């Protein structure tokens, strides 16, 4: 059985990634109550589901996100294998995506979108630290995200995320945007 936990920032492309992973042959379960994660793993091991499963877990689970570290520890103790894919993007890009779709951030309520993004970063930051794969979708096109997912989950290519950028600039024209 191959279990992938898909998580990340709201607006970073999780729905798009779900569709792509489903096309790659994964059985996808989105917004699963966190308390049921272990049950889904047991059902998969018994042959109820396909052998490749993607479970979407994010802040829509509410306060139950706090239970996730203990559940992941139980999976580790039971020697159950899983991977975590975390999708991220820069805050200003997330705000722009929410403004373009005219949707509210799940945690913003009546506050500004940025307040919801900051609260989300605090609540699921531990998942980014635990993640096996972190993909920053800030500058990725949809097809580039698909290529990255195929490299990782179809071709089993090594995931290399180290980029070194050297920029020389003068203050005459201002600080570079990127």
Short mmCIF file of N, CA and C in Angstrom, two decimals:
data_model
loop_
_atom_site.label_atom_id
_atom_site.label_comp_id
_atom_site.label_asym_id
_atom_site.label_seq_id
_atom_site.Cartn_x
_atom_site.Cartn_y
_atom_site.Cartn_z
N UNK A 1 0.84 -1.17 0.00
CA UNK A 1 0.00 0.00 0.00
C UNK A 1 0.89 1.24 0.00
N UNK A 2 0.48 2.24 -0.76
CA UNK A 2 1.21 3.50 -0.84
C UNK A 2 0.25 4.61 -0.41
N UNK A 3 0.55 5.22 0.74
CA UNK A 3 -0.29 6.29 1.29
C UNK A 3 0.43 7.62 1.13
N UNK A 4 -0.26 8.56 0.54
CA UNK A 4 0.25 9.91 0.39
C UNK A 4 -0.71 10.86 1.08
N UNK A 5 -0.18 11.69 1.97
CA UNK A 5 -0.98 12.72 2.62
C UNK A 5 -0.69 14.02 1.89
N UNK A 6 -1.72 14.55 1.25
CA UNK A 6 -1.60 15.80 0.50
C UNK A 6 -2.13 16.93 1.37
N UNK A 7 -1.27 17.89 1.62
CA UNK A 7 -1.63 19.00 2.48
C UNK A 7 -0.95 20.26 1.98
N UNK A 8 -1.18 21.35 2.64
CA UNK A 8 -0.53 22.60 2.25
C UNK A 8 -1.45 23.77 2.47
N UNK A 9 -0.99 24.89 1.96
CA UNK A 9 -1.72 26.13 2.12
C UNK A 9 -2.95 26.17 1.22
N UNK A 10 -4.03 26.70 1.74
CA UNK A 10 -5.23 26.88 0.94
C UNK A 10 -4.92 27.86 -0.17
N UNK A 11 -5.22 27.48 -1.40
CA UNK A 11 -4.93 28.33 -2.55
C UNK A 11 -3.62 27.98 -3.23
N UNK A 12 -2.91 26.98 -2.72
CA UNK A 12 -1.61 26.61 -3.30
C UNK A 12 -1.73 25.57 -4.40
N UNK A 13 -2.93 25.05 -4.64
CA UNK A 13 -3.12 24.12 -5.75
C UNK A 13 -3.42 22.69 -5.36
N UNK A 14 -3.95 22.47 -4.16
CA UNK A 14 -4.24 21.10 -3.72
C UNK A 14 -5.32 20.44 -4.58
N UNK A 15 -6.36 21.19 -4.93
CA UNK A 15 -7.42 20.60 -5.77
C UNK A 15 -6.89 20.19 -7.13
N UNK A 16 -6.04 21.01 -7.69
CA UNK A 16 -5.42 20.68 -8.98
C UNK A 16 -4.55 19.45 -8.84
N UNK A 17 -3.77 19.38 -7.77
CA UNK A 17 -2.90 18.22 -7.54
C UNK A 17 -3.73 16.96 -7.34
N UNK A 18 -4.87 17.07 -6.66
CA UNK A 18 -5.75 15.92 -6.48
C UNK A 18 -6.21 15.36 -7.82
N UNK A 19 -6.64 16.24 -8.69
CA UNK A 19 -7.10 15.79 -10.01
C UNK A 19 -5.98 15.10 -10.77
N UNK A 20 -4.78 15.66 -10.69
CA UNK A 20 -3.64 15.07 -11.40
C UNK A 20 -3.26 13.71 -10.81
N UNK A 21 -3.26 13.60 -9.49
CA UNK A 21 -2.92 12.33 -8.85
C UNK A 21 -3.98 11.27 -9.14
N UNK A 22 -5.23 11.70 -9.22
CA UNK A 22 -6.30 10.76 -9.57
C UNK A 22 -6.09 10.22 -10.99
N UNK A 23 -5.65 11.10 -11.90
CA UNK A 23 -5.35 10.67 -13.26
C UNK A 23 -4.15 9.72 -13.29
N UNK A 24 -3.29 9.78 -12.28
CA UNK A 24 -2.11 8.91 -12.20
C UNK A 24 -2.43 7.57 -11.54
N UNK A 25 -3.70 7.36 -11.19
CA UNK A 25 -4.10 6.07 -10.65
C UNK A 25 -4.25 6.00 -9.14
N UNK A 26 -4.21 7.12 -8.47
CA UNK A 26 -4.40 7.14 -7.03
C UNK A 26 -5.88 7.22 -6.69
N UNK A 27 -6.27 6.58 -5.59
CA UNK A 27 -7.61 6.72 -5.04
C UNK A 27 -7.55 7.92 -4.11
N UNK A 28 -8.37 8.94 -4.37
CA UNK A 28 -8.27 10.21 -3.66
C UNK A 28 -9.43 10.40 -2.69
N UNK A 29 -9.08 10.78 -1.47
CA UNK A 29 -10.06 11.10 -0.43
C UNK A 29 -9.71 12.49 0.08
N UNK A 30 -10.56 13.47 -0.21
CA UNK A 30 -10.28 14.84 0.19
C UNK A 30 -11.07 15.20 1.43
N UNK A 31 -10.49 16.06 2.26
CA UNK A 31 -11.12 16.59 3.46
C UNK A 31 -11.59 15.47 4.40
N UNK A 32 -10.75 14.46 4.53
CA UNK A 32 -11.06 13.34 5.42
C UNK A 32 -10.95 13.81 6.86
N UNK A 33 -11.96 13.49 7.70
CA UNK A 33 -11.79 13.80 9.13
C UNK A 33 -10.53 13.10 9.64
N UNK A 34 -9.69 13.84 10.30
CA UNK A 34 -8.38 13.35 10.70
C UNK A 34 -8.48 12.11 11.57
N UNK A 35 -9.54 12.02 12.36
CA UNK A 35 -9.72 10.87 13.23
C UNK A 35 -9.90 9.57 12.45
N UNK A 36 -10.28 9.67 11.16
CA UNK A 36 -10.52 8.48 10.34
C UNK A 36 -9.31 8.04 9.53
N UNK A 37 -8.21 8.76 9.64
CA UNK A 37 -7.03 8.44 8.83
C UNK A 37 -6.54 7.02 9.07
N UNK A 38 -6.43 6.62 10.32
CA UNK A 38 -5.95 5.28 10.64
C UNK A 38 -6.92 4.21 10.11
N UNK A 39 -8.21 4.48 10.17
CA UNK A 39 -9.21 3.54 9.65
C UNK A 39 -9.07 3.36 8.15
N UNK A 40 -8.81 4.44 7.44
CA UNK A 40 -8.63 4.36 5.98
C UNK A 40 -7.40 3.52 5.66
N UNK A 41 -6.34 3.69 6.42
CA UNK A 41 -5.12 2.91 6.22
C UNK A 41 -5.42 1.42 6.43
N UNK A 42 -6.16 1.10 7.48
CA UNK A 42 -6.51 -0.30 7.75
C UNK A 42 -7.38 -0.88 6.64
N UNK A 43 -8.34 -0.10 6.15
CA UNK A 43 -9.19 -0.57 5.05
C UNK A 43 -8.36 -0.82 3.79
N UNK A 44 -7.41 0.04 3.53
CA UNK A 44 -6.55 -0.12 2.36
C UNK A 44 -5.70 -1.38 2.47
N UNK A 45 -5.21 -1.64 3.66
CA UNK A 45 -4.39 -2.84 3.86
C UNK A 45 -5.22 -4.11 3.71
N UNK A 46 -6.50 -4.04 4.01
CA UNK A 46 -7.39 -5.19 3.86
C UNK A 46 -7.86 -5.39 2.42
N UNK A 47 -7.49 -4.48 1.54
CA UNK A 47 -7.86 -4.63 0.14
C UNK A 47 -9.15 -3.95 -0.25
N UNK A 48 -9.75 -3.16 0.64
CA UNK A 48 -10.99 -2.47 0.33
C UNK A 48 -10.78 -1.40 -0.73
N UNK A 49 -9.65 -0.69 -0.65
CA UNK A 49 -9.32 0.37 -1.61
C UNK A 49 -8.20 -0.10 -2.52
N UNK A 50 -7.90 0.76 -3.48
CA UNK A 50 -6.73 0.52 -4.30
C UNK A 50 -5.49 0.60 -3.43
N UNK A 51 -4.39 0.20 -3.98
CA UNK A 51 -3.14 0.19 -3.22
C UNK A 51 -2.46 1.55 -3.17
N UNK A 52 -2.90 2.51 -3.99
CA UNK A 52 -2.33 3.85 -3.96
C UNK A 52 -3.42 4.83 -3.54
N UNK A 53 -3.22 5.45 -2.39
CA UNK A 53 -4.24 6.34 -1.82
C UNK A 53 -3.65 7.71 -1.53
N UNK A 54 -4.41 8.75 -1.86
CA UNK A 54 -4.07 10.12 -1.48
C UNK A 54 -5.16 10.61 -0.53
N UNK A 55 -4.73 11.09 0.62
CA UNK A 55 -5.66 11.63 1.60
C UNK A 55 -5.36 13.11 1.76
N UNK A 56 -6.38 13.93 1.56
CA UNK A 56 -6.23 15.37 1.70
C UNK A 56 -6.57 15.81 3.11
N UNK A 57 -5.61 16.45 3.76
CA UNK A 57 -5.82 16.95 5.11
C UNK A 57 -5.34 18.39 5.15
N UNK A 58 -6.20 19.26 5.64
CA UNK A 58 -5.83 20.67 5.74
C UNK A 58 -6.64 21.35 6.83
N UNK A 59 -6.65 22.65 6.83
CA UNK A 59 -7.30 23.40 7.92
C UNK A 59 -8.81 23.29 7.93
N UNK A 60 -9.40 22.75 6.89
CA UNK A 60 -10.85 22.57 6.91
C UNK A 60 -11.25 21.57 7.99
N UNK A 61 -10.29 20.78 8.49
CA UNK A 61 -10.55 19.83 9.56
C UNK A 61 -10.74 20.48 10.92
N UNK A 62 -10.55 21.80 10.97
CA UNK A 62 -10.76 22.54 12.21
C UNK A 62 -9.71 22.22 13.26
N UNK A 63 -10.15 22.15 14.51
CA UNK A 63 -9.23 21.91 15.63
C UNK A 63 -8.65 20.51 15.63
N UNK A 64 -9.22 19.61 14.82
CA UNK A 64 -8.73 18.24 14.76
C UNK A 64 -7.32 18.17 14.18
N UNK A 65 -6.85 19.24 13.53
CA UNK A 65 -5.49 19.26 12.99
C UNK A 65 -4.48 19.03 14.12
N UNK A 66 -4.84 19.44 15.32
CA UNK A 66 -3.94 19.26 16.46
C UNK A 66 -3.75 17.78 16.81
N UNK A 67 -4.69 16.92 16.38
CA UNK A 67 -4.58 15.49 16.64
C UNK A 67 -3.63 14.79 15.67
N UNK A 68 -3.33 15.43 14.57
CA UNK A 68 -2.56 14.78 13.50
C UNK A 68 -1.17 14.31 13.93
N UNK A 69 -0.38 15.08 14.70
CA UNK A 69 0.93 14.56 15.10
C UNK A 69 0.85 13.22 15.84
N UNK A 70 -0.15 13.07 16.70
CA UNK A 70 -0.30 11.82 17.44
C UNK A 70 -0.69 10.67 16.50
N UNK A 71 -1.55 10.94 15.55
CA UNK A 71 -1.98 9.91 14.61
C UNK A 71 -0.82 9.49 13.71
N UNK A 72 -0.02 10.46 13.27
CA UNK A 72 1.16 10.13 12.46
C UNK A 72 2.16 9.33 13.27
N UNK A 73 2.30 9.65 14.55
CA UNK A 73 3.18 8.88 15.42
C UNK A 73 2.69 7.44 15.57
N UNK A 74 1.38 7.25 15.67
CA UNK A 74 0.81 5.89 15.73
C UNK A 74 1.11 5.12 14.46
N UNK A 75 0.99 5.78 13.30
CA UNK A 75 1.32 5.12 12.03
C UNK A 75 2.79 4.73 12.00
N UNK A 76 3.65 5.60 12.49
CA UNK A 76 5.08 5.28 12.57
C UNK A 76 5.33 4.09 13.50
N UNK A 77 4.67 4.10 14.65
CA UNK A 77 4.84 3.01 15.61
C UNK A 77 4.36 1.68 15.05
N UNK A 78 3.31 1.72 14.21
CA UNK A 78 2.78 0.50 13.60
C UNK A 78 3.54 0.11 12.33
N UNK A 79 4.64 0.83 12.05
CA UNK A 79 5.48 0.55 10.87
C UNK A 79 4.72 0.70 9.56
N UNK A 80 3.79 1.63 9.53
CA UNK A 80 3.03 1.89 8.29
C UNK A 80 3.71 3.01 7.54
N UNK A 81 3.93 2.78 6.26
CA UNK A 81 4.65 3.73 5.43
C UNK A 81 3.69 4.78 4.87
N UNK A 82 4.12 6.02 4.87
CA UNK A 82 3.34 7.10 4.27
C UNK A 82 4.31 8.20 3.86
N UNK A 83 3.84 9.04 2.95
CA UNK A 83 4.60 10.21 2.52
C UNK A 83 3.70 11.43 2.68
N UNK A 84 4.33 12.58 2.88
CA UNK A 84 3.58 13.83 2.99
C UNK A 84 4.04 14.76 1.89
N UNK A 85 3.07 15.25 1.10
CA UNK A 85 3.33 16.24 0.07
C UNK A 85 2.70 17.55 0.54
N UNK A 86 3.53 18.58 0.66
CA UNK A 86 3.06 19.88 1.12
C UNK A 86 3.17 20.87 -0.02
N UNK A 87 2.05 21.47 -0.40
CA UNK A 87 2.04 22.51 -1.43
C UNK A 87 2.01 23.87 -0.76
N UNK A 88 2.90 24.74 -1.20
CA UNK A 88 3.03 26.05 -0.58
C UNK A 88 3.10 27.11 -1.67
N UNK A 89 2.90 28.35 -1.29
CA UNK A 89 3.06 29.50 -2.18
C UNK A 89 3.30 30.72 -1.30
N UNK A 90 3.85 31.74 -1.89
CA UNK A 90 4.09 32.98 -1.15
C UNK A 90 2.77 33.63 -0.77
N UNK A 91 2.78 34.34 0.35
CA UNK A 91 1.55 34.94 0.87
C UNK A 91 0.88 35.89 -0.12
N UNK A 92 1.67 36.74 -0.78
CA UNK A 92 1.06 37.71 -1.70
C UNK A 92 0.42 37.01 -2.89
N UNK A 93 0.97 35.88 -3.31
CA UNK A 93 0.38 35.11 -4.42
C UNK A 93 -0.92 34.45 -3.95
N UNK A 94 -0.93 33.94 -2.73
CA UNK A 94 -2.17 33.35 -2.20
C UNK A 94 -3.28 34.39 -2.11
N UNK A 95 -2.94 35.57 -1.64
CA UNK A 95 -3.93 36.66 -1.56
C UNK A 95 -4.45 36.97 -2.95
N UNK A 96 -3.55 37.08 -3.92
CA UNK A 96 -3.95 37.38 -5.29
C UNK A 96 -4.89 36.30 -5.85
N UNK A 97 -4.58 35.02 -5.57
CA UNK A 97 -5.43 33.93 -6.05
C UNK A 97 -6.82 34.00 -5.42
N UNK A 98 -6.89 34.33 -4.13
CA UNK A 98 -8.19 34.47 -3.49
C UNK A 98 -8.97 35.64 -4.05
N UNK A 99 -8.29 36.74 -4.33
CA UNK A 99 -8.98 37.90 -4.90
C UNK A 99 -9.49 37.60 -6.30
N UNK A 100 -8.70 36.84 -7.08
CA UNK A 100 -9.12 36.50 -8.44
C UNK A 100 -10.35 35.61 -8.45
N UNK A 101 -10.41 34.67 -7.50
CA UNK A 101 -11.56 33.75 -7.47
C UNK A 101 -12.73 34.30 -6.66
N UNK A 102 -12.50 35.42 -5.97
CA UNK A 102 -13.52 36.05 -5.12
C UNK A 102 -14.05 35.11 -4.05
N UNK A 103 -13.14 34.33 -3.51
CA UNK A 103 -13.49 33.41 -2.42
C UNK A 103 -12.82 33.90 -1.14
N UNK A 104 -13.35 33.47 -0.01
CA UNK A 104 -12.76 33.79 1.27
C UNK A 104 -11.85 32.65 1.71
N UNK A 105 -10.82 32.99 2.42
CA UNK A 105 -9.94 31.97 3.00
C UNK A 105 -10.73 31.24 4.09
N UNK A 106 -10.55 29.91 4.22
CA UNK A 106 -11.34 29.16 5.21
C UNK A 106 -11.18 29.63 6.65
N UNK A 107 -10.07 30.27 6.97
CA UNK A 107 -9.86 30.72 8.35
C UNK A 107 -10.03 32.21 8.54
N UNK A 108 -10.25 32.95 7.47
CA UNK A 108 -10.30 34.41 7.61
C UNK A 108 -11.59 34.91 8.25
N UNK A 109 -12.68 34.20 8.06
CA UNK A 109 -13.95 34.65 8.62
C UNK A 109 -14.29 36.04 8.11
N UNK A 110 -14.46 36.99 9.02
CA UNK A 110 -14.75 38.37 8.63
C UNK A 110 -13.48 39.22 8.60
N UNK A 111 -12.35 38.58 8.90
CA UNK A 111 -11.06 39.27 8.88
C UNK A 111 -10.55 39.36 7.44
N UNK A 112 -9.40 39.95 7.28
CA UNK A 112 -8.75 40.02 5.97
C UNK A 112 -8.18 38.66 5.60
N UNK A 113 -7.98 38.44 4.32
CA UNK A 113 -7.45 37.17 3.82
C UNK A 113 -6.09 36.88 4.43
N UNK A 114 -5.24 37.90 4.57
CA UNK A 114 -3.90 37.71 5.10
C UNK A 114 -3.94 37.16 6.53
N UNK A 115 -4.92 37.55 7.32
CA UNK A 115 -5.04 37.04 8.68
C UNK A 115 -5.31 35.54 8.67
N UNK A 116 -6.15 35.09 7.75
CA UNK A 116 -6.42 33.66 7.61
C UNK A 116 -5.19 32.88 7.17
N UNK A 117 -4.43 33.46 6.25
CA UNK A 117 -3.21 32.81 5.76
C UNK A 117 -2.20 32.67 6.89
N UNK A 118 -2.04 33.70 7.69
CA UNK A 118 -1.09 33.64 8.80
C UNK A 118 -1.52 32.60 9.84
N UNK A 119 -2.80 32.54 10.12
CA UNK A 119 -3.31 31.56 11.08
C UNK A 119 -3.11 30.14 10.54
N UNK A 120 -3.32 29.97 9.24
CA UNK A 120 -3.12 28.65 8.63
C UNK A 120 -1.66 28.23 8.70
N UNK A 121 -0.74 29.15 8.41
CA UNK A 121 0.70 28.84 8.48
C UNK A 121 1.08 28.37 9.88
N UNK A 122 0.51 29.01 10.90
CA UNK A 122 0.81 28.62 12.27
C UNK A 122 0.24 27.24 12.60
N UNK A 123 -0.96 26.95 12.12
CA UNK A 123 -1.61 25.70 12.51
C UNK A 123 -1.06 24.48 11.78
N UNK A 124 -0.60 24.63 10.53
CA UNK A 124 -0.10 23.46 9.81
C UNK A 124 1.39 23.54 9.49
N UNK A 125 2.08 24.46 10.13
CA UNK A 125 3.52 24.61 9.89
C UNK A 125 4.30 23.34 10.20
N UNK A 126 3.85 22.58 11.21
CA UNK A 126 4.54 21.34 11.56
C UNK A 126 4.51 20.33 10.42
N UNK A 127 3.45 20.37 9.60
CA UNK A 127 3.36 19.44 8.46
C UNK A 127 4.41 19.75 7.40
N UNK A 128 4.71 21.02 7.22
CA UNK A 128 5.75 21.39 6.26
C UNK A 128 7.10 20.87 6.74
N UNK A 129 7.33 20.93 8.04
CA UNK A 129 8.58 20.42 8.59
C UNK A 129 8.69 18.90 8.44
N UNK A 130 7.56 18.21 8.54
CA UNK A 130 7.53 16.75 8.44
C UNK A 130 7.45 16.24 7.02
N UNK A 131 7.16 17.12 6.08
CA UNK A 131 6.87 16.71 4.70
C UNK A 131 8.08 16.06 4.02
N UNK A 132 7.77 15.03 3.23
CA UNK A 132 8.79 14.38 2.40
C UNK A 132 9.03 15.19 1.13
N UNK A 133 7.98 15.85 0.65
CA UNK A 133 8.06 16.65 -0.57
C UNK A 133 7.38 17.99 -0.30
N UNK A 134 8.07 19.07 -0.65
CA UNK A 134 7.49 20.40 -0.56
C UNK A 134 7.61 21.03 -1.94
N UNK A 135 6.48 21.43 -2.49
CA UNK A 135 6.47 22.07 -3.80
C UNK A 135 5.92 23.48 -3.64
N UNK A 136 6.72 24.45 -4.05
CA UNK A 136 6.29 25.84 -4.02
C UNK A 136 5.65 26.15 -5.37
N UNK A 137 4.36 26.44 -5.34
CA UNK A 137 3.60 26.67 -6.58
C UNK A 137 3.51 28.14 -6.95
N UNK A 138 4.30 28.98 -6.28
CA UNK A 138 4.22 30.42 -6.52
C UNK A 138 4.37 30.76 -7.99
N UNK A 139 5.37 30.20 -8.63
CA UNK A 139 5.66 30.53 -10.03
C UNK A 139 5.42 29.36 -10.97
N UNK A 140 4.74 28.30 -10.51
CA UNK A 140 4.51 27.13 -11.35
C UNK A 140 3.23 27.28 -12.15
N UNK A 141 3.31 26.90 -13.40
CA UNK A 141 2.12 26.75 -14.21
C UNK A 141 1.51 25.38 -13.91
N UNK A 142 0.26 25.18 -14.27
CA UNK A 142 -0.41 23.92 -14.00
C UNK A 142 0.35 22.75 -14.63
N UNK A 143 0.81 22.93 -15.84
CA UNK A 143 1.52 21.82 -16.51
C UNK A 143 2.86 21.55 -15.82
N UNK A 144 3.49 22.57 -15.26
CA UNK A 144 4.75 22.36 -14.54
C UNK A 144 4.52 21.60 -13.23
N UNK A 145 3.39 21.89 -12.57
CA UNK A 145 3.03 21.14 -11.37
C UNK A 145 2.81 19.68 -11.73
N UNK A 146 2.13 19.44 -12.82
CA UNK A 146 1.88 18.07 -13.27
C UNK A 146 3.19 17.35 -13.56
N UNK A 147 4.13 18.03 -14.20
CA UNK A 147 5.43 17.42 -14.49
C UNK A 147 6.15 17.05 -13.21
N UNK A 148 6.11 17.93 -12.20
CA UNK A 148 6.77 17.65 -10.93
C UNK A 148 6.13 16.44 -10.24
N UNK A 149 4.79 16.39 -10.24
CA UNK A 149 4.10 15.27 -9.62
C UNK A 149 4.41 13.96 -10.35
N UNK A 150 4.48 14.01 -11.67
CA UNK A 150 4.82 12.81 -12.43
C UNK A 150 6.24 12.35 -12.14
N UNK A 151 7.16 13.28 -12.04
CA UNK A 151 8.54 12.92 -11.70
C UNK A 151 8.61 12.19 -10.37
N UNK A 152 7.87 12.70 -9.41
CA UNK A 152 7.94 12.15 -8.06
C UNK A 152 7.16 10.85 -7.93
N UNK A 153 5.90 10.83 -8.40
CA UNK A 153 5.01 9.73 -8.08
C UNK A 153 4.80 8.71 -9.20
N UNK A 154 5.25 9.02 -10.39
CA UNK A 154 5.13 8.04 -11.48
C UNK A 154 6.51 7.51 -11.85
N UNK A 155 7.44 8.41 -12.08
CA UNK A 155 8.78 8.00 -12.51
C UNK A 155 9.69 7.68 -11.33
N UNK A 156 9.27 7.98 -10.11
CA UNK A 156 10.08 7.79 -8.90
C UNK A 156 11.45 8.44 -9.02
N UNK A 157 11.49 9.59 -9.65
CA UNK A 157 12.75 10.32 -9.80
C UNK A 157 13.14 10.95 -8.47
N UNK A 158 14.42 11.19 -8.31
CA UNK A 158 14.87 11.88 -7.10
C UNK A 158 14.33 13.29 -7.11
N UNK A 159 13.85 13.72 -5.98
CA UNK A 159 13.29 15.06 -5.86
C UNK A 159 14.39 15.98 -5.37
N UNK A 160 14.79 16.89 -6.20
CA UNK A 160 15.84 17.82 -5.84
C UNK A 160 15.21 19.21 -5.70
N UNK A 161 15.33 19.77 -4.51
CA UNK A 161 14.69 21.05 -4.27
C UNK A 161 15.68 22.15 -3.91
N UNK A 162 16.95 21.94 -4.18
CA UNK A 162 17.93 22.95 -3.85
C UNK A 162 18.19 23.83 -5.06
N UNK A 163 17.90 25.11 -4.91
CA UNK A 163 18.14 26.08 -5.95
C UNK A 163 18.99 27.20 -5.35
N UNK A 164 20.01 27.58 -6.07
CA UNK A 164 20.84 28.70 -5.64
C UNK A 164 20.69 29.80 -6.67
N UNK A 165 20.29 30.98 -6.22
CA UNK A 165 20.12 32.11 -7.11
C UNK A 165 21.01 33.24 -6.63
N UNK A 166 21.81 33.77 -7.53
CA UNK A 166 22.68 34.90 -7.20
C UNK A 166 22.20 36.08 -8.03
N UNK A 167 21.88 37.16 -7.34
CA UNK A 167 21.36 38.35 -8.01
C UNK A 167 22.23 39.54 -7.65
N UNK A 168 22.65 40.25 -8.66
CA UNK A 168 23.40 41.47 -8.44
C UNK A 168 22.48 42.63 -8.81
N UNK A 169 22.39 43.62 -7.94
CA UNK A 169 21.49 44.73 -8.24
C UNK A 169 22.04 46.01 -7.63
N UNK A 170 21.53 47.10 -8.11
CA UNK A 170 21.86 48.40 -7.55
C UNK A 170 20.59 49.04 -7.04
N UNK A 171 20.72 49.83 -6.00
CA UNK A 171 19.54 50.47 -5.42
C UNK A 171 18.97 51.57 -6.32
N UNK A 172 19.70 51.92 -7.36
CA UNK A 172 19.23 52.96 -8.27
C UNK A 172 17.87 52.59 -8.86
N UNK A 173 17.68 51.30 -9.15
CA UNK A 173 16.43 50.84 -9.76
C UNK A 173 15.52 50.15 -8.73
N UNK A 174 15.90 50.16 -7.47
CA UNK A 174 15.08 49.54 -6.43
C UNK A 174 15.49 48.10 -6.18
N UNK A 175 14.90 47.52 -5.15
CA UNK A 175 15.18 46.14 -4.77
C UNK A 175 14.45 45.22 -5.74
N UNK A 176 15.09 44.14 -6.21
CA UNK A 176 14.40 43.20 -7.12
C UNK A 176 13.16 42.60 -6.47
N UNK A 177 12.09 42.42 -7.24
CA UNK A 177 10.85 41.89 -6.72
C UNK A 177 10.98 40.44 -6.28
N UNK A 178 11.82 39.67 -6.97
CA UNK A 178 11.95 38.27 -6.64
C UNK A 178 13.26 37.98 -5.95
#
